[in-house]
mmCIF file of C-alpha atoms in Angstrom:
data_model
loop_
_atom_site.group_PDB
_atom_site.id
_atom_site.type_symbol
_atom_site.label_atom_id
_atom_site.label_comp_id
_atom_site.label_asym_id
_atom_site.label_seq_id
_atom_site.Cartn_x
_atom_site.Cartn_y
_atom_site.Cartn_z
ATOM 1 C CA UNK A 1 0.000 0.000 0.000
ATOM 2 C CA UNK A 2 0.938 3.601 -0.715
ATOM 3 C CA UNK A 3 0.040 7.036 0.015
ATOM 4 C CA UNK A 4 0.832 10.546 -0.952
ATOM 5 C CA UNK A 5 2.581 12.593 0.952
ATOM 6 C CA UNK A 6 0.823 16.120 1.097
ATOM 7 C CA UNK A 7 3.689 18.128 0.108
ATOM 8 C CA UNK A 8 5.792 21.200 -1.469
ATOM 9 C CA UNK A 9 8.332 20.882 -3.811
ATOM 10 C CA UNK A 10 11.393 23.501 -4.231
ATOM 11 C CA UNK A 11 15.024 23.467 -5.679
ATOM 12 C CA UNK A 12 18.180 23.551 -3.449
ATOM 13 C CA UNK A 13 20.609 24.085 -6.611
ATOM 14 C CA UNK A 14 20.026 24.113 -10.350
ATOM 15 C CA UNK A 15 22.909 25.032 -13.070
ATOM 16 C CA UNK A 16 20.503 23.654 -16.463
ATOM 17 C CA UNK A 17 23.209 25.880 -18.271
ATOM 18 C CA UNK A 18 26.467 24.382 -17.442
ATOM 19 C CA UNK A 19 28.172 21.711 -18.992
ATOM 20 C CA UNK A 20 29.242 20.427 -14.878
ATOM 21 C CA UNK A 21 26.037 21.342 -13.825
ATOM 22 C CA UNK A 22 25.707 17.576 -12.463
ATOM 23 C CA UNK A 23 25.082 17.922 -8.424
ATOM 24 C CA UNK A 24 24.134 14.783 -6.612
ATOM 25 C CA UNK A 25 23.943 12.531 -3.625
ATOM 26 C CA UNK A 26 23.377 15.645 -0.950
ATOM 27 C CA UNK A 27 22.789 15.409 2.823
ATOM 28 C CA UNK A 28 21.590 18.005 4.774
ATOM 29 C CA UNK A 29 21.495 19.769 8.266
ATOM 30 C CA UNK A 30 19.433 21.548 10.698
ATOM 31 C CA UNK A 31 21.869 23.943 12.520
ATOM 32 C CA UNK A 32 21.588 25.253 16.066
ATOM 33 C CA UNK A 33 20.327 28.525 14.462
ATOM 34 C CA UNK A 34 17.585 27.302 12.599
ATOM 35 C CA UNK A 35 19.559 27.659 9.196
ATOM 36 C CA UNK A 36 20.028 24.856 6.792
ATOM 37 C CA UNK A 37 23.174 23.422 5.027
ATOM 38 C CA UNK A 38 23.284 21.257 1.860
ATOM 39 C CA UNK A 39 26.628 19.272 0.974
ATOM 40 C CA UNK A 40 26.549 17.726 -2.145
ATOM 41 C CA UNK A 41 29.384 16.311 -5.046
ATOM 42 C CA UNK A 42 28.861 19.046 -7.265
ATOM 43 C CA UNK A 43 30.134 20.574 -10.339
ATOM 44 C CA UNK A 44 30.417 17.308 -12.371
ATOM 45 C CA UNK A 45 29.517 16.388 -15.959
ATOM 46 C CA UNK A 46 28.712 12.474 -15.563
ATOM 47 C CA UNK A 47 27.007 10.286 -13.163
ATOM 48 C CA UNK A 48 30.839 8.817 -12.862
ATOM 49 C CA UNK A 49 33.615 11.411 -14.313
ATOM 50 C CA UNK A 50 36.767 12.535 -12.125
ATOM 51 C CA UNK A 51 35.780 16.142 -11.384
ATOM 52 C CA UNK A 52 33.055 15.936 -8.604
ATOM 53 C CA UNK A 53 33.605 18.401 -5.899
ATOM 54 C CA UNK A 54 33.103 19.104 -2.279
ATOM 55 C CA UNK A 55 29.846 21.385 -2.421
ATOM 56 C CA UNK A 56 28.133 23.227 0.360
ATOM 57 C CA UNK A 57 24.855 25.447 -0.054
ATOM 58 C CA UNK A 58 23.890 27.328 3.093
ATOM 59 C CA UNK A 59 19.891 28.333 3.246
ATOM 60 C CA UNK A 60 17.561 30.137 5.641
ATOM 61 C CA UNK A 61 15.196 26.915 6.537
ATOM 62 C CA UNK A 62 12.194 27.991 4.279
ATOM 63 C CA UNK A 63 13.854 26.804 0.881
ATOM 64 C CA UNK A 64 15.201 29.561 0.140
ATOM 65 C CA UNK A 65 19.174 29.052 -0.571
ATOM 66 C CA UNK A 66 22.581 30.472 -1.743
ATOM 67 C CA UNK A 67 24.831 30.231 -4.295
ATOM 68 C CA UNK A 68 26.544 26.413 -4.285
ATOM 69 C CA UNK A 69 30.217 27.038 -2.937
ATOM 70 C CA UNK A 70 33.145 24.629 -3.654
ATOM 71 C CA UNK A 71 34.693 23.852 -0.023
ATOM 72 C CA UNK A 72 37.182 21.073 -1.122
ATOM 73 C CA UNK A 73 38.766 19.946 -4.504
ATOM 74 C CA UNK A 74 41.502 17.696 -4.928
ATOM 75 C CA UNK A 75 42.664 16.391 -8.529
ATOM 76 C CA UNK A 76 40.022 13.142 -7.687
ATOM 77 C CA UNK A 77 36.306 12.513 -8.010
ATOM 78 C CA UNK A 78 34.843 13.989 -4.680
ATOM 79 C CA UNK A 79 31.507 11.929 -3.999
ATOM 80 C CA UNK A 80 28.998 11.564 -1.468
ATOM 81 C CA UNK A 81 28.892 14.309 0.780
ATOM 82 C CA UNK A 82 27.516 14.271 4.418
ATOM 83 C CA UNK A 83 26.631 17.392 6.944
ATOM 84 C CA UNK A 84 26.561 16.889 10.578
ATOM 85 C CA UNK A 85 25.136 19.972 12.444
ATOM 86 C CA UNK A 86 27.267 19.375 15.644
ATOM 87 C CA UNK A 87 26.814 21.667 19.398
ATOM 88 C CA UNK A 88 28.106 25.607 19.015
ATOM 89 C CA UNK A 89 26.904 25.611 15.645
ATOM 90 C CA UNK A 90 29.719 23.703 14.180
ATOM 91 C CA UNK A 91 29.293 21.600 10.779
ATOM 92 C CA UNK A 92 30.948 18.469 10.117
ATOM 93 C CA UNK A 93 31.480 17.595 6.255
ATOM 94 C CA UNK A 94 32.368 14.167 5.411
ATOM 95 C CA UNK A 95 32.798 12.643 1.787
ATOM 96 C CA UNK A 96 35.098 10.237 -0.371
ATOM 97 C CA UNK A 97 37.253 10.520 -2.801
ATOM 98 C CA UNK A 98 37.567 8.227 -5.427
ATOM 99 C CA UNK A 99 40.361 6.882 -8.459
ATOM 100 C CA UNK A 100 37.905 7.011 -11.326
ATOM 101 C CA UNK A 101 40.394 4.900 -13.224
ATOM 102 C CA UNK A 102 39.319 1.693 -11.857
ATOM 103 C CA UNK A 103 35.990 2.740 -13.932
ATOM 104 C CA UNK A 104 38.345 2.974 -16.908
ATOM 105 C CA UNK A 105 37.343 -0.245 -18.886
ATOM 106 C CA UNK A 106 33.246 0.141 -18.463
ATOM 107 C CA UNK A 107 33.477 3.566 -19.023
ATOM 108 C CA UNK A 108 35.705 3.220 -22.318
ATOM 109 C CA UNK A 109 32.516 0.884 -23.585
ATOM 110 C CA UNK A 110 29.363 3.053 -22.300
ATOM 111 C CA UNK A 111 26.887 4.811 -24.555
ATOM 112 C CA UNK A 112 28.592 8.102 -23.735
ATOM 113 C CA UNK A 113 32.028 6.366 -24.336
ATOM 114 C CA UNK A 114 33.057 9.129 -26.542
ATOM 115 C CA UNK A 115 33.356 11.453 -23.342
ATOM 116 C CA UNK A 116 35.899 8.959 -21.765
ATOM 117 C CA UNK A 117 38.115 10.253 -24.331
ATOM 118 C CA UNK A 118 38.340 13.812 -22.603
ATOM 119 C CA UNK A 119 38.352 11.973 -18.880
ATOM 120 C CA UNK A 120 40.954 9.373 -19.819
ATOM 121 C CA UNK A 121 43.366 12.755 -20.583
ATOM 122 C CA UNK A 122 42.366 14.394 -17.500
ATOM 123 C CA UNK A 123 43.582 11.474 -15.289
ATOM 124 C CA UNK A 124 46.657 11.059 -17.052
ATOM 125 C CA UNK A 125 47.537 13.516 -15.068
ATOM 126 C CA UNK A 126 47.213 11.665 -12.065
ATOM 127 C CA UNK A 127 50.160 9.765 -10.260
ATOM 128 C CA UNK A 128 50.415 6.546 -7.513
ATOM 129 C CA UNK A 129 51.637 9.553 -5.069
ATOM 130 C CA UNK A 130 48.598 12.182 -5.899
ATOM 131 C CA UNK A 131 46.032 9.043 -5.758
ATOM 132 C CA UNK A 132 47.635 8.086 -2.685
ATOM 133 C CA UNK A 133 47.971 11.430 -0.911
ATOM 134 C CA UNK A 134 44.055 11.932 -2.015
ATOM 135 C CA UNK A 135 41.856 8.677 -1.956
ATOM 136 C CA UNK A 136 39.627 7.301 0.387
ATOM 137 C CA UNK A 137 37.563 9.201 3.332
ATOM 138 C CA UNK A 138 37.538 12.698 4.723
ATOM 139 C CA UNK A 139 35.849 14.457 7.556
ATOM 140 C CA UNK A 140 35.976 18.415 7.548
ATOM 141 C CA UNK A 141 34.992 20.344 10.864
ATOM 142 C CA UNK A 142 33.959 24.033 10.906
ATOM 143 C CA UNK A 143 33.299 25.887 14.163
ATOM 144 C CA UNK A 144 31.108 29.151 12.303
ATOM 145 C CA UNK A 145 28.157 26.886 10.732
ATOM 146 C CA UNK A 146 30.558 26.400 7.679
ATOM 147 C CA UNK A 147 31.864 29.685 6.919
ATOM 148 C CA UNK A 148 35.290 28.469 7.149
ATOM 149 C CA UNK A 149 36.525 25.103 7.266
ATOM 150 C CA UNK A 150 40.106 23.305 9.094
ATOM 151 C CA UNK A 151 42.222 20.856 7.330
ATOM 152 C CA UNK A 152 40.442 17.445 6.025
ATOM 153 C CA UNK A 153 41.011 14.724 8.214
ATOM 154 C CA UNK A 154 41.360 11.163 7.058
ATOM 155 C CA UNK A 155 38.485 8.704 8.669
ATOM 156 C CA UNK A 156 38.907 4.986 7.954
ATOM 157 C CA UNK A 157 34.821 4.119 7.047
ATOM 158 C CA UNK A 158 32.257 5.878 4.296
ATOM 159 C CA UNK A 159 28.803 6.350 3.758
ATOM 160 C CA UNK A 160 26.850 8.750 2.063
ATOM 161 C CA UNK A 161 24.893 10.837 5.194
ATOM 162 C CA UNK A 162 28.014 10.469 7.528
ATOM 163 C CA UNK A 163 28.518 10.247 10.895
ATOM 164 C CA UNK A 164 25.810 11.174 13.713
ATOM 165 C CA UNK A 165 26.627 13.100 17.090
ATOM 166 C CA UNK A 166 25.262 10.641 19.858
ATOM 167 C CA UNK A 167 23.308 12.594 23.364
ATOM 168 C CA UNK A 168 26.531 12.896 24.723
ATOM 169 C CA UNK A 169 28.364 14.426 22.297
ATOM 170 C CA UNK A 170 30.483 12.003 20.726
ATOM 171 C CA UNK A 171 30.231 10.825 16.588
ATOM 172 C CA UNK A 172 29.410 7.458 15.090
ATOM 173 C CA UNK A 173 30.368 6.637 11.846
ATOM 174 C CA UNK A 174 28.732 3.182 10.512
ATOM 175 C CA UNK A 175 30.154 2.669 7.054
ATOM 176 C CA UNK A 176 32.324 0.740 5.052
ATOM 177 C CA UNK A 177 36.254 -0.073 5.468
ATOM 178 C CA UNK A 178 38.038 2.585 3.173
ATOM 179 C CA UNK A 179 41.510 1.246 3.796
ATOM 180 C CA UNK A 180 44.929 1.308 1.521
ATOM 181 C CA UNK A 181 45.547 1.020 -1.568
ATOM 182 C CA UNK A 182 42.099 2.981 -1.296
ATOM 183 C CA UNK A 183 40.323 2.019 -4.728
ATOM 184 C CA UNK A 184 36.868 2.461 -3.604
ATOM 185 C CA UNK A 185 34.868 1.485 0.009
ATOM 186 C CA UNK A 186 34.300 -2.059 -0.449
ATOM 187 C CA UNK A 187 35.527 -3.243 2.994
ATOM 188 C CA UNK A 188 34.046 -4.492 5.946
ATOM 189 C CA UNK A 189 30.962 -2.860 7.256
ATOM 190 C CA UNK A 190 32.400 -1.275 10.678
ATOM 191 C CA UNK A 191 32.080 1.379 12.704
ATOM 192 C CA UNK A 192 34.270 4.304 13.828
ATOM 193 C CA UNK A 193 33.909 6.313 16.536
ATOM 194 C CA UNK A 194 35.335 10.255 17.767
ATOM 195 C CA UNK A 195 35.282 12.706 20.589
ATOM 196 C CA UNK A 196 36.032 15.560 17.924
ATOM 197 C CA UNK A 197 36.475 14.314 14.600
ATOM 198 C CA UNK A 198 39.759 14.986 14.662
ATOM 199 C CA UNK A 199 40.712 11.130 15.066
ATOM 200 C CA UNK A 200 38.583 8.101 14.202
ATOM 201 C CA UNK A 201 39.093 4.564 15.935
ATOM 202 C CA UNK A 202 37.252 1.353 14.881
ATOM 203 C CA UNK A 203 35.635 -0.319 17.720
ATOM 204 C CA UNK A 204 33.272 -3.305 15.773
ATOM 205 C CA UNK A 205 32.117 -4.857 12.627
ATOM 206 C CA UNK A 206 29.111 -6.188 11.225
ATOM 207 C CA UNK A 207 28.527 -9.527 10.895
ATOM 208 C CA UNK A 208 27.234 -10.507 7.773
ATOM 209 C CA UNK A 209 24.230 -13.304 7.163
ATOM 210 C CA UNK A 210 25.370 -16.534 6.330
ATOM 211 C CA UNK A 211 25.587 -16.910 1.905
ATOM 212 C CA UNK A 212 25.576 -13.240 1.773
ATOM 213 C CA UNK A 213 28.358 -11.578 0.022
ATOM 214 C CA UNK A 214 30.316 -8.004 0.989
ATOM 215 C CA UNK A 215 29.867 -6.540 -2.232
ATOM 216 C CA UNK A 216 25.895 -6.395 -1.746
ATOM 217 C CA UNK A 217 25.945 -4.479 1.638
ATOM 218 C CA UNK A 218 26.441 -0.926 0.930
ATOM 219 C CA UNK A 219 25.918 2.810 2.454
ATOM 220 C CA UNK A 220 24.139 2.280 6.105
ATOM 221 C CA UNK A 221 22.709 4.956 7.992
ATOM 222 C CA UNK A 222 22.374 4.789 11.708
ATOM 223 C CA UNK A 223 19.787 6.394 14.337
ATOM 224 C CA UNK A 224 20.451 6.393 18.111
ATOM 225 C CA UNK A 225 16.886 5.664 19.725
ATOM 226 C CA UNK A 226 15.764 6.992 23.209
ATOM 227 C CA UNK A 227 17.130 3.664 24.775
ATOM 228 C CA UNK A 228 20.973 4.623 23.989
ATOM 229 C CA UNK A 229 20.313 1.592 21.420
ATOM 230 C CA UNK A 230 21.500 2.351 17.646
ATOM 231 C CA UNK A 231 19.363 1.436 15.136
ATOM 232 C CA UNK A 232 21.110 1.034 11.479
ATOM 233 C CA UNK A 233 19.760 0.268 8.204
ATOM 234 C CA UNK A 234 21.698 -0.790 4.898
ATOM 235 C CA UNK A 235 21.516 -0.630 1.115
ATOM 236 C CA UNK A 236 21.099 -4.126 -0.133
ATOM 237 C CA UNK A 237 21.400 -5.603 -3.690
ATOM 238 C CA UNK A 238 19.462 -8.392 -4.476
ATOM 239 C CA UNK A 239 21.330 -11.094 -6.581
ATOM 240 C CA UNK A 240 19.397 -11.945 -9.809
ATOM 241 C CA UNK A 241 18.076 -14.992 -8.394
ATOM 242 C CA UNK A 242 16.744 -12.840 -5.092
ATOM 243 C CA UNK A 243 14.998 -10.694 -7.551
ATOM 244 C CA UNK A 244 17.250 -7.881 -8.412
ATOM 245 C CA UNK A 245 17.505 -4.311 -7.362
ATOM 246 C CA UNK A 246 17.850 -2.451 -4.210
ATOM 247 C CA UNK A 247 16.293 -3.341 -0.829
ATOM 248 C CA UNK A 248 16.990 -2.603 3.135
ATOM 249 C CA UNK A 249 18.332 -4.918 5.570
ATOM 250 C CA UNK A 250 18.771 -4.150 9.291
ATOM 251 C CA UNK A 251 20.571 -4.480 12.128
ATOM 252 C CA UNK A 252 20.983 -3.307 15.824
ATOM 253 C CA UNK A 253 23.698 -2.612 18.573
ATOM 254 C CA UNK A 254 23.361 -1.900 22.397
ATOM 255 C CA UNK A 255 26.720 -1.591 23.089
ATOM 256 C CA UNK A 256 27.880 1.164 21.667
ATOM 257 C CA UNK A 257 28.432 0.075 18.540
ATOM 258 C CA UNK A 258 30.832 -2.734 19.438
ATOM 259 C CA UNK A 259 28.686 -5.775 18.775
ATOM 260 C CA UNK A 260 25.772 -5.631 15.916
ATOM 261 C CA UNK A 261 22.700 -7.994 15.117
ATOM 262 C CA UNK A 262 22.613 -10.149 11.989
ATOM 263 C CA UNK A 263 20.889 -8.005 9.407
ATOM 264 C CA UNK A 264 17.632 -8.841 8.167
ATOM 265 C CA UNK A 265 15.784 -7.990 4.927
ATOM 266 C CA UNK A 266 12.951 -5.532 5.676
ATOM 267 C CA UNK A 267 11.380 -6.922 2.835
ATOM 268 C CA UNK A 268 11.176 -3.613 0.765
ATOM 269 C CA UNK A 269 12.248 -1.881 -2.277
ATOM 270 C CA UNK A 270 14.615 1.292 -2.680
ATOM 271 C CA UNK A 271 17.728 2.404 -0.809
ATOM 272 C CA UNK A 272 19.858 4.163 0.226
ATOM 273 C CA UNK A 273 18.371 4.375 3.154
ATOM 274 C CA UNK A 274 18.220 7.629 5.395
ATOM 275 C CA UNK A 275 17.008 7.688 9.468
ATOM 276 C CA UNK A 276 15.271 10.969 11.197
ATOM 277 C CA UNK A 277 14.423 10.708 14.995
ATOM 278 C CA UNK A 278 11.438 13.249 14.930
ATOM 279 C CA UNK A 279 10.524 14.921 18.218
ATOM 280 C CA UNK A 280 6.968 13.065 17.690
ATOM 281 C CA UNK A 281 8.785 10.275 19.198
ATOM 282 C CA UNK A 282 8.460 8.718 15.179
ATOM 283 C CA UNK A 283 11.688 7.417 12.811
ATOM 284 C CA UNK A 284 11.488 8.671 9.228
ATOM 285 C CA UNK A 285 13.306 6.588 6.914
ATOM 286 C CA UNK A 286 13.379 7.689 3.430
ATOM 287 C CA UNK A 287 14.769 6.233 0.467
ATOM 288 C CA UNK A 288 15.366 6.599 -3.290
ATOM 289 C CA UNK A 289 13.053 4.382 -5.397
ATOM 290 C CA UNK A 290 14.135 3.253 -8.954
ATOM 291 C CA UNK A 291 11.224 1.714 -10.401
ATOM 292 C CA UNK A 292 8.586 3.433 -12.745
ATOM 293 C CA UNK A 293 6.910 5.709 -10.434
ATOM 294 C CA UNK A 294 10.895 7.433 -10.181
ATOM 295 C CA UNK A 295 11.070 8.942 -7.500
ATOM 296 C CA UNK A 296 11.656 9.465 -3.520
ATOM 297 C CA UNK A 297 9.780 7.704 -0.574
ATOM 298 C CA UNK A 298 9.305 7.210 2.935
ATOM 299 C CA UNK A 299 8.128 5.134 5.969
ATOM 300 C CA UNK A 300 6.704 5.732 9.434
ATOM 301 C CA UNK A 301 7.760 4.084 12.466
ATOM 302 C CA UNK A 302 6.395 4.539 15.816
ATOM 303 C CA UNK A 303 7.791 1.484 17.633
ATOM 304 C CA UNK A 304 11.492 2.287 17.403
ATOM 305 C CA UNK A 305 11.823 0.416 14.189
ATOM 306 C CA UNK A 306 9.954 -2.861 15.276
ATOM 307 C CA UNK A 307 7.806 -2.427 12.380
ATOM 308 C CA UNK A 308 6.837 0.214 9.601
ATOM 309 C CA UNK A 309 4.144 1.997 7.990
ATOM 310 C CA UNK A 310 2.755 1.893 4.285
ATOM 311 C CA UNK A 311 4.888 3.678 1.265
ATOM 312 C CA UNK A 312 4.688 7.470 1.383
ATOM 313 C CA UNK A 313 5.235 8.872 -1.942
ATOM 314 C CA UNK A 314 6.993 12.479 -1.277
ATOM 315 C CA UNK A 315 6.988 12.268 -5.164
ATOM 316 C CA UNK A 316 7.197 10.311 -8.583
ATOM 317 C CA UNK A 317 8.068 12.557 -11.020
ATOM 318 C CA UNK A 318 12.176 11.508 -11.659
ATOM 319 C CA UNK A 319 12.428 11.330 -15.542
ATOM 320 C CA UNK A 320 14.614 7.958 -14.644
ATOM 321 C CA UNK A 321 16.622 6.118 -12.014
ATOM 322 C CA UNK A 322 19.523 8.296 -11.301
ATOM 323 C CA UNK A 323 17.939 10.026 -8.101
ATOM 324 C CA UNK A 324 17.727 9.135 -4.686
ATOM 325 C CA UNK A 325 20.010 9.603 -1.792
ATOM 326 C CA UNK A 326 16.849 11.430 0.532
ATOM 327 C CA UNK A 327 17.973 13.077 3.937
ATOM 328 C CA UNK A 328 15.523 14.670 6.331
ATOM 329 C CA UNK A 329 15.755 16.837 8.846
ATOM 330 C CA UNK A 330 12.722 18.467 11.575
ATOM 331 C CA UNK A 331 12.223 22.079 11.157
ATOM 332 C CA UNK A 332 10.896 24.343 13.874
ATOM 333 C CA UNK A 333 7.307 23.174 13.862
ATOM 334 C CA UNK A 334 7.668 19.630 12.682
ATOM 335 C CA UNK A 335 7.600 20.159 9.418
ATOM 336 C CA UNK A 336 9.985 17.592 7.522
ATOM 337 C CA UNK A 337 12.346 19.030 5.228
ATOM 338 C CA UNK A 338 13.723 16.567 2.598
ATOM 339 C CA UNK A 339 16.662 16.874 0.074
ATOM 340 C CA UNK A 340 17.730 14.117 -2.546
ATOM 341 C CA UNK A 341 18.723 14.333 -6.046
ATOM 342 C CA UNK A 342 16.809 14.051 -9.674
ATOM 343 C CA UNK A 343 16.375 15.884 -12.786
ATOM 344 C CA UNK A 344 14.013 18.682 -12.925
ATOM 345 C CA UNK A 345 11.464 18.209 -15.347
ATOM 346 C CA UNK A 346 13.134 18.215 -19.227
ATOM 347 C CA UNK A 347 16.902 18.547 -18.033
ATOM 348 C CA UNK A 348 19.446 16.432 -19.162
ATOM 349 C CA UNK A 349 21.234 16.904 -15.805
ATOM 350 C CA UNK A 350 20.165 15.948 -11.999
ATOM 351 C CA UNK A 351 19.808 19.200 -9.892
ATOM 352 C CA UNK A 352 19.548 19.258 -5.877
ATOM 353 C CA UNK A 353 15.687 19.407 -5.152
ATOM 354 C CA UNK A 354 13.591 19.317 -2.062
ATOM 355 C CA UNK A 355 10.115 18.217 -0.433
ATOM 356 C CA UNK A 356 8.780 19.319 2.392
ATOM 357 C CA UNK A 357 6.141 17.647 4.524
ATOM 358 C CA UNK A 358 4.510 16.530 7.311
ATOM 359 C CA UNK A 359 3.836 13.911 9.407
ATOM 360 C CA UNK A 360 0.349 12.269 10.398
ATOM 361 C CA UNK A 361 0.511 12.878 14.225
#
């Protein structure tokens, strides 16, 4: 079953004009203030190209935003950006950066092959020491709601929303191994913790379902519930003979984070998957969903993740499947403010859009 969400639509950042107008996979953040941030790998020309950038858009918390400003830029493919609103009004910007040349071979024999030519003479460019000195996972921290931002700082997991400040003040980070020679985050599924973000230490991994392989557990997303408990879900891909596509699987840790439950399939499409704690005492989870009907979804739960509520369609409007990647924060008076990416209506490039809406209480 499925029901629409009774919403408004808006755009975070659209550049129909530009030939690197490609933004996508965006988090965002509710700071202290009330105002808004946006991270996002911006600036690209492809879905996969070696140009993506470190993005940040700062708005006022009514959809209204700024300009799209390039915080971090190395000669790689930046990708995936997270935004932590931590205390004091500081922002914490995570992302990863990636050696596009592993993408060499597919990319050499895709329908848009002909651009590889132009990509393959950019990365010549690149050397074992630059891909070395620049590949795998960053955190950023700013202290003035991302005015100004200190040095990157190397964190050994990834996942698209990053990591979340816990009640007392310390940050998770549930995501996957991104470890030397740092081609891309296929390792273990573990999880990181920091006082600061200045320094990262593993302290446990997931344990994976018996027949299940690495390779189809991908970009979790974790919630801390009132209980101290973490709650984390995870992008799954079904093998061909499970079905195909993307569903959830979760899994649960009341320890810290030290020890995790065997994941378990929550039985439904679309991923990644994004968690809100909503001061209703209700999770949000939304999700991308790549099936006719493009577009972005969500589900209620108001037993701590025990069990959830029909499909709410926030919309179905994407053109195709490259969208997704949904974050949510609350706003001031429970309104739920969205962000994901898609193409707007006729463009031939995905833009930064949001929904807002409300829950049922």
């Amino acid at each position: 079953m499925t029901k629409r969400a009774q919403a408004e639509h808006g755009i975070v950042c659209r550049l129909p004009d530009r030939a690197d107008g490609y933004m996508g996979w965006p988090s965002v953040a509710r700071l202290m203030d009330g105002s808004l941030a946006v991270g996002c790998s911006g600036f690209r020309r492809y879905h996969v190209d070696p140009w993506g950038k470190t993005v940040l858009i700062l708005g006022d918390g009514q959809g209204r935003f700024g300009p799209p400003r390039v915080v971090n830029d190395s000669p790689l493919d930046d990708r995936d950006v997270g935004v932590t609103a931590l205390d004091g009004n500081r922002l914490l910007l995570s992302w990863f950066t990636l050696d596009t040349r592993i993408f060499s071979d597919s990319l050499a024999q895709s329908p848009g092959g002909a651009a590889f030519a132009e990509m393959s003479e950019y990365m010549k460019g690149w050397d074992e020491s630059t891909v070395a000195r620049h590949a795998g996972s960053w955190t950023m921290l700013s202290t003035d709601g991302g005015r100004h931002f200190q040095a990157p700082v190397r964190c050994p997991v990834s996942a698209p929303h990053g990591p979340i400040q816990r009640r007392d003040g310390s940050l998770l980070y549930l995501g996957k191994q991104f470890l030397p020679p740092y081609n891309r985050p296929w390792g273990n599924l573990s999880c990181a913790v920091s006082e600061d973000g200045a320094k990262w230490r593993e302290i446990g991994q997931v344990e994976l379902p018996e027949g299940k392989a690495l390779d189809q557990f991908h970009e979790p997303h974790v919630a801390e519930l009132p209980d101290g408990s973490l709650l984390c879900l995870i992008r799954y891909h079904y093998t061909p003979q499970e079905g195909g596509n993307l569903g959830i699987y979760e899994t649960r840790s009341r320890d810290g984070g030290k020890t995790w439950s065997l994941p378990r399939d929550l039985g439904f499409q679309g991923s990644p998957p994004h968690l809100l704690w909503h001061s209703s005492g209700a999770l949000v989870l939304s999700y991308g969903y790549r099936h006719p009907g493009y577009g972005q979804r969500a589900r209620i739960s108001r037993d701590f993740g025990a069990s959830w509520s029909e499909e709410w369609i926030l919309r179905d409007d994407g053109p195709d499947d490259d969208l997704g990647y949904p974050c949510s924060v609350e706003l001031e008076n429970g309104d739920i403010f969205t962000v994901y990416y898609q193409k707007y209506r006729e463009d031939t490039q995905t833009s930064l859009l949001w929904t807002r809406w409300r829950l049922e209480i």
